[in-house]
Amino acid sequence: MKLLNPRGFGLVCATAAVVAGSTVAGCAEQVEGTAHPNTSELAAYKTEAAASSAAATSSRRAAAQSQAIDDNCAQFPATTGLGVTSYNDFVDAHDANAPDYAAKRDAAAQTLEDAAVKVETGVNTAAESLPPDLAAKFNEYVAAARALAAETRGMTYTAPVGPLNEASKRVNDARNAVRDACPKR
């Protein structure tokens, strides 16, 4: 029994393909006229493409919003916690008439200001991606922290503590509002 020669078989197949292609091409006839799209299919395609584009945009927007919420809410406790700790150290020094009172006062004011700047930067970086109600809560914290920093800087042993206590309450309320609005981890 003799096997087929692969080269010979390939040559026969190639020749048959060329002959078949030439026959089909020679029998082809050109159609007269101008090509026009099927208007109903074109309209359906445009509608589907617009819906797909809108879905992709919505998906990107949702992903950006989720990322902005995660970025801002994740950093908030640590950033503002430093301000709380430093402020509490200042209050303890004030109440104890400690010799390092002025240094702790200034450190507390600066730490509160630094926290306000960091939170504000996060909100500004997120821009439109952060939901407006959450952005407003972050911005309230920023304003409250700056007000407490200003009150803290102005404190002396003889200054009334009422405005300082009010500013401190405002910061605590703002921190709680942000924590309540952020997703639980």
Coordinates of C-alpha atoms in Angstrom, one line a residue:
M1 CA 0.0 0.0 0.0
K2 CA 1.4 3.3 -1.1
L3 CA 1.0 6.5 1.0
L4 CA 0.0 9.8 -0.4
N5 CA 2.8 12.2 -1.2
P6 CA 2.0 15.3 1.0
R7 CA 3.7 17.7 -1.4
G8 CA 1.7 16.3 -4.3
F9 CA -1.5 16.4 -2.4
G10 CA -0.9 20.0 -1.3
L11 CA -0.2 21.0 -4.9
V12 CA -3.4 19.4 -6.1
C13 CA -5.4 21.2 -3.4
A14 CA -3.8 24.6 -4.2
T15 CA -4.5 24.2 -7.9
A16 CA -8.1 23.2 -7.2
A17 CA -8.5 26.3 -5.0
V18 CA -7.1 28.6 -7.7
V19 CA -9.3 27.2 -10.4
A20 CA -12.4 27.4 -8.1
G21 CA -11.6 31.0 -7.2
S22 CA -11.0 32.0 -10.8
T23 CA -14.3 30.5 -11.8
V24 CA -16.2 32.3 -9.1
A25 CA -14.5 35.6 -9.9
G26 CA -15.1 35.2 -13.6
C27 CA -18.8 34.5 -13.1
A28 CA -19.3 37.5 -10.8
E29 CA -21.5 40.3 -12.0
Q30 CA -21.4 43.9 -10.9
V31 CA -24.7 45.3 -9.5
E32 CA -25.7 48.8 -10.7
G33 CA -26.8 51.5 -8.2
T34 CA -25.7 53.2 -5.0
A35 CA -25.4 51.4 -1.6
H36 CA -27.6 52.7 1.1
P37 CA -27.8 51.5 4.7
N38 CA -30.8 49.9 6.1
T39 CA -32.3 52.8 8.0
S40 CA -34.1 50.8 10.6
E41 CA -31.0 48.7 11.4
L42 CA -28.9 51.9 11.5
A43 CA -31.2 53.5 13.9
A44 CA -31.2 50.4 16.1
Y45 CA -27.4 50.3 16.0
K46 CA -27.1 54.0 17.0
T47 CA -29.5 53.5 19.9
E48 CA -27.6 50.4 21.1
A49 CA -24.3 52.3 20.8
A50 CA -25.6 55.3 22.7
A51 CA -26.9 53.0 25.5
S52 CA -23.6 51.1 25.6
S53 CA -21.7 54.4 25.9
A54 CA -24.0 55.7 28.6
A55 CA -23.6 52.5 30.5
A56 CA -19.8 52.7 30.2
T57 CA -19.8 56.3 31.4
S58 CA -22.1 55.4 34.3
S59 CA -19.9 52.5 35.3
R60 CA -16.8 54.8 35.2
R61 CA -18.6 57.4 37.2
A62 CA -19.6 54.8 39.8
A63 CA -16.1 53.4 40.1
A64 CA -14.7 56.9 40.5
Q65 CA -17.2 57.7 43.2
S66 CA -16.5 54.5 45.0
Q67 CA -12.7 55.2 44.9
A68 CA -13.2 58.8 46.1
I69 CA -15.3 57.6 49.0
D70 CA -12.8 54.9 49.9
D71 CA -9.8 57.3 49.7
N72 CA -11.4 60.0 51.8
C73 CA -13.1 57.8 54.4
A74 CA -10.1 55.6 54.9
Q75 CA -7.7 58.4 55.7
F76 CA -10.2 60.5 57.8
P77 CA -9.9 58.6 61.2
A78 CA -6.1 58.6 61.3
T79 CA -5.8 62.2 60.0
T80 CA -8.3 63.7 62.4
G81 CA -7.3 61.4 65.3
L82 CA -3.9 63.1 65.4
G83 CA -5.7 66.4 65.9
V84 CA -7.8 65.0 68.7
T85 CA -4.8 63.5 70.5
S86 CA -2.8 66.7 70.2
Y87 CA -5.8 68.9 71.3
N88 CA -6.4 66.6 74.3
D89 CA -2.7 67.0 75.3
F90 CA -3.1 70.7 75.1
V91 CA -6.2 70.6 77.3
D92 CA -4.5 68.5 79.9
A93 CA -1.5 70.9 79.9
H94 CA -3.9 73.9 80.2
D95 CA -5.8 72.3 83.1
A96 CA -2.6 71.4 84.9
N97 CA -1.0 74.8 84.4
A98 CA 1.9 72.8 82.9
P99 CA 5.2 74.5 81.9
D100 CA 4.9 73.2 78.4
Y101 CA 1.4 74.6 78.0
A102 CA 2.3 77.1 75.2
A103 CA 4.2 74.5 73.2
K104 CA 1.3 72.0 73.4
R105 CA -1.2 74.8 72.5
D106 CA 0.8 75.7 69.4
A107 CA 1.3 72.0 68.5
A108 CA -2.4 71.3 68.9
A109 CA -3.4 74.3 66.7
Q110 CA -0.9 73.2 64.0
T111 CA -2.0 69.6 64.1
L112 CA -5.6 70.6 63.7
E113 CA -4.7 72.9 60.8
D114 CA -2.7 70.1 59.2
A115 CA -5.7 67.7 59.5
A116 CA -7.9 70.3 57.9
V117 CA -5.5 70.8 55.0
K118 CA -5.2 67.0 54.4
V119 CA -9.0 66.5 54.5
E120 CA -9.6 69.5 52.3
T121 CA -7.0 68.2 49.8
G122 CA -8.6 64.8 49.6
V123 CA -12.0 66.4 49.0
N124 CA -10.6 68.7 46.3
T125 CA -8.7 65.9 44.6
A126 CA -11.9 63.8 44.5
A127 CA -13.7 66.8 43.0
E128 CA -17.1 65.8 41.5
S129 CA -16.5 62.1 42.2
L130 CA -17.3 62.5 45.9
P131 CA -21.1 62.6 46.6
P132 CA -22.1 66.2 47.5
D133 CA -23.6 65.3 50.9
L134 CA -20.4 63.6 52.0
A135 CA -18.2 66.3 50.6
A136 CA -20.3 68.8 52.6
K137 CA -19.6 66.8 55.8
F138 CA -15.9 66.7 55.1
N139 CA -15.9 70.5 54.4
E140 CA -17.8 71.1 57.7
Y141 CA -15.0 69.2 59.5
V142 CA -12.4 71.4 57.7
A143 CA -14.1 74.6 58.8
A144 CA -14.6 73.3 62.3
A145 CA -11.0 72.2 62.6
R146 CA -9.8 75.6 61.4
A147 CA -12.0 77.4 63.9
L148 CA -10.8 75.2 66.7
A149 CA -7.2 75.8 65.7
A150 CA -7.8 79.5 65.8
E151 CA -9.5 79.4 69.2
T152 CA -6.6 77.2 70.5
R153 CA -4.0 79.6 69.2
G154 CA -5.8 82.4 71.1
M155 CA -6.0 80.6 74.4
T156 CA -4.2 81.9 77.5
Y157 CA -4.6 81.0 81.1
T158 CA -6.9 84.0 81.6
A159 CA -9.0 83.6 78.4
P160 CA -12.5 82.3 78.7
V161 CA -12.9 78.7 77.7
G162 CA -16.5 78.9 76.4
P163 CA -15.5 79.7 72.8
L164 CA -12.9 77.0 72.9
N165 CA -15.4 74.4 74.2
E166 CA -17.9 75.4 71.5
A167 CA -15.3 75.0 68.8
S168 CA -14.3 71.7 70.2
K169 CA -17.9 70.5 70.2
R170 CA -18.3 71.6 66.6
V171 CA -15.2 69.5 65.6
N172 CA -16.5 66.5 67.5
D173 CA -19.9 66.8 65.8
A174 CA -18.3 67.2 62.4
R175 CA -16.1 64.1 62.9
N176 CA -19.1 62.1 64.0
A177 CA -21.1 63.2 61.0
V178 CA -18.3 62.1 58.6
R179 CA -17.8 58.8 60.4
D180 CA -21.5 58.1 60.3
A181 CA -21.7 58.9 56.6
C182 CA -18.7 56.8 55.6
P183 CA -19.1 53.1 54.9
K184 CA -18.4 50.9 57.8
R185 CA -15.2 48.9 57.5

